[in-house]
PDB file of C-alpha atoms in Angstrom:
ATOM      1  CA  GLN T   1      26.316  -3.478  -3.791  1.00 79.00           C
ATOM      2  CA  GLU T   2      23.975  -4.529  -0.971  1.00 83.00           C
ATOM      3  CA  ALA T   3      21.647  -6.313  -3.402  1.00 87.00           C
ATOM      4  CA  ARG T   4      24.643  -8.101  -4.937  1.00 88.00           C
ATOM      5  CA  ASP T   5      25.834  -9.198  -1.491  1.00 85.00           C
ATOM      6  CA  ASN T   6      22.355 -10.476  -0.598  1.00 85.00           C
ATOM      7  CA  ILE T   7      22.163 -12.535  -3.777  1.00 88.00           C
ATOM      8  CA  LEU T   8      25.642 -13.922  -3.183  1.00 90.00           C
ATOM      9  CA  ASN T   9      24.740 -14.859   0.396  1.00 87.00           C
ATOM     10  CA  GLN T  10      21.574 -16.596  -0.785  1.00 87.00           C
ATOM     11  CA  LEU T  11      23.520 -18.559  -3.380  1.00 89.00           C
ATOM     12  CA  ILE T  12      26.103 -19.621  -0.809  1.00 92.00           C
ATOM     13  CA  LEU T  13      23.442 -20.683   1.698  1.00 91.00           C
ATOM     14  CA  SER T  14      21.593 -22.551  -1.045  1.00 92.00           C
ATOM     15  CA  LYS T  15      24.739 -24.497  -1.981  1.00 93.00           C
ATOM     16  CA  ILE T  16      25.459 -25.320   1.661  1.00 94.00           C
ATOM     17  CA  ALA T  17      21.885 -26.546   2.171  1.00 94.00           C
ATOM     18  CA  GLU T  18      22.188 -28.699  -0.945  1.00 94.00           C
ATOM     19  CA  LYS T  19      25.586 -30.116   0.047  1.00 95.00           C
ATOM     20  CA  GLU T  20      24.427 -30.899   3.592  1.00 94.00           C
ATOM     21  CA  LYS T  21      21.122 -32.297   2.307  1.00 96.00           C
ATOM     22  CA  LEU T  22      19.109 -29.847   4.407  1.00 96.00           C
ATOM     23  CA  SER T  23      15.439 -29.534   3.515  1.00 96.00           C
ATOM     24  CA  ILE T  24      12.132 -28.311   4.868  1.00 97.00           C
ATOM     25  CA  SER T  25       9.314 -30.784   5.368  1.00 96.00           C
ATOM     26  CA  ASP T  26       5.619 -30.112   4.862  1.00 94.00           C
ATOM     27  CA  GLU T  27       5.261 -30.461   8.625  1.00 96.00           C
ATOM     28  CA  GLU T  28       7.777 -27.661   9.213  1.00 97.00           C
ATOM     29  CA  ILE T  29       5.873 -25.436   6.795  1.00 96.00           C
ATOM     30  CA  ASN T  30       2.586 -26.268   8.508  1.00 95.00           C
ATOM     31  CA  GLN T  31       4.078 -25.482  11.935  1.00 97.00           C
ATOM     32  CA  GLU T  32       5.278 -22.108  10.657  1.00 96.00           C
ATOM     33  CA  LEU T  33       1.870 -21.342   9.171  1.00 96.00           C
ATOM     34  CA  LYS T  34       0.253 -22.187  12.524  1.00 97.00           C
ATOM     35  CA  ALA T  35       2.708 -19.880  14.301  1.00 97.00           C
ATOM     36  CA  ILE T  36       1.960 -17.060  11.845  1.00 96.00           C
ATOM     37  CA  ALA T  37      -1.789 -17.527  12.333  1.00 96.00           C
ATOM     38  CA  LYS T  38      -1.452 -17.532  16.116  1.00 96.00           C
ATOM     39  CA  ALA T  39       0.889 -14.523  16.216  1.00 97.00           C
ATOM     40  CA  ASN T  40      -1.522 -12.498  14.084  1.00 95.00           C
ATOM     41  CA  ASN T  41      -4.712 -13.846  15.678  1.00 96.00           C
ATOM     42  CA  TYR T  42      -5.895 -14.933  12.241  1.00 94.00           C
ATOM     43  CA  PRO T  43      -7.699 -18.148  11.207  1.00 96.00           C
ATOM     44  CA  LEU T  44      -5.265 -20.844  10.094  1.00 96.00           C
ATOM     45  CA  ALA T  45      -7.343 -21.609   6.985  1.00 95.00           C
ATOM     46  CA  LYS T  46      -7.006 -17.998   5.820  1.00 94.00           C
ATOM     47  CA  VAL T  47      -3.249 -18.004   6.411  1.00 94.00           C
ATOM     48  CA  ILE T  48      -2.880 -21.244   4.448  1.00 93.00           C
ATOM     49  CA  GLU T  49      -5.018 -19.821   1.640  1.00 93.00           C
ATOM     50  CA  ALA T  50      -2.904 -16.652   1.511  1.00 92.00           C
ATOM     51  CA  PHE T  51       0.377 -18.585   1.421  1.00 92.00           C
ATOM     52  CA  ASN T  52      -0.838 -20.919  -1.307  1.00 90.00           C
ATOM     53  CA  GLN T  53      -1.336 -17.940  -3.614  1.00 87.00           C
ATOM     54  CA  LYS T  54       1.291 -16.405  -5.883  1.00 79.00           C
ATOM     55  CA  GLY T  55       4.170 -18.645  -4.830  1.00 81.00           C
ATOM     56  CA  ARG T  56       4.238 -17.418  -1.251  1.00 91.00           C
ATOM     57  CA  ARG T  57       4.404 -20.981   0.099  1.00 91.00           C
ATOM     58  CA  GLN T  58       7.588 -21.515  -1.930  1.00 91.00           C
ATOM     59  CA  GLU T  59       8.992 -18.247  -0.564  1.00 92.00           C
ATOM     60  CA  LEU T  60       8.197 -19.429   2.963  1.00 94.00           C
ATOM     61  CA  GLN T  61       9.900 -22.752   2.308  1.00 94.00           C
ATOM     62  CA  GLU T  62      13.017 -20.981   1.003  1.00 92.00           C
ATOM     63  CA  SER T  63      13.039 -18.633   3.983  1.00 93.00           C
ATOM     64  CA  LEU T  64      12.795 -21.556   6.414  1.00 96.00           C
ATOM     65  CA  LEU T  65      15.559 -23.386   4.557  1.00 95.00           C
ATOM     66  CA  PHE T  66      17.865 -20.371   4.771  1.00 93.00           C
ATOM     67  CA  LYS T  67      17.144 -20.089   8.502  1.00 94.00           C
ATOM     68  CA  LYS T  68      17.816 -23.813   8.975  1.00 96.00           C
ATOM     69  CA  THR T  69      21.078 -23.477   7.040  1.00 95.00           C
ATOM     70  CA  VAL T  70      22.221 -20.508   9.142  1.00 93.00           C
ATOM     71  CA  ASP T  71      21.317 -22.443  12.308  1.00 93.00           C
ATOM     72  CA  PHE T  72      23.274 -25.427  10.967  1.00 93.00           C
ATOM     73  CA  LEU T  73      26.325 -23.220  10.358  1.00 91.00           C
ATOM     74  CA  ALA T  74      26.017 -21.635  13.807  1.00 90.00           C
ATOM     75  CA  ASP T  75      25.896 -25.091  15.420  1.00 89.00           C
ATOM     76  CA  LYS T  76      29.029 -26.114  13.510  1.00 85.00           C
ATOM     77  CA  ALA T  77      30.957 -22.920  14.227  1.00 82.00           C
ATOM     78  CA  ILE T  78      33.915 -23.136  16.561  1.00 72.00           C
ATOM     79  CA  ILE T  79      33.758 -20.332  19.077  1.00 65.00           C
ATOM     80  CA  GLU T  80      36.878 -19.617  21.070  1.00 54.00           C
TER      81      GLU T  80
END
C-alpha cells in the first residue's frame, strides 16, 4: 500500500509540474552537486562523475523537480 501511495504521489506531482511548466535547469543541478560535494567534503569533479553514472543525474533532476513542485504547491496553499 505504501509503495502504491508513493507511486501515485509521484505521478500527481509529475502532472502538476508538467501543467505548471516547472523544470530544473542545468544550473540548478550544478548548484545541487556543489552543495553535495561541500556537505560531504568531497571533490566536485568526483561528485559530478558519480552522478553522471547509471542515470543518477536523471534521478537527481527528478528529485529536484519533485521538491520544486512541492514548494510551488506550498506557496500556493491557502493557510487559515
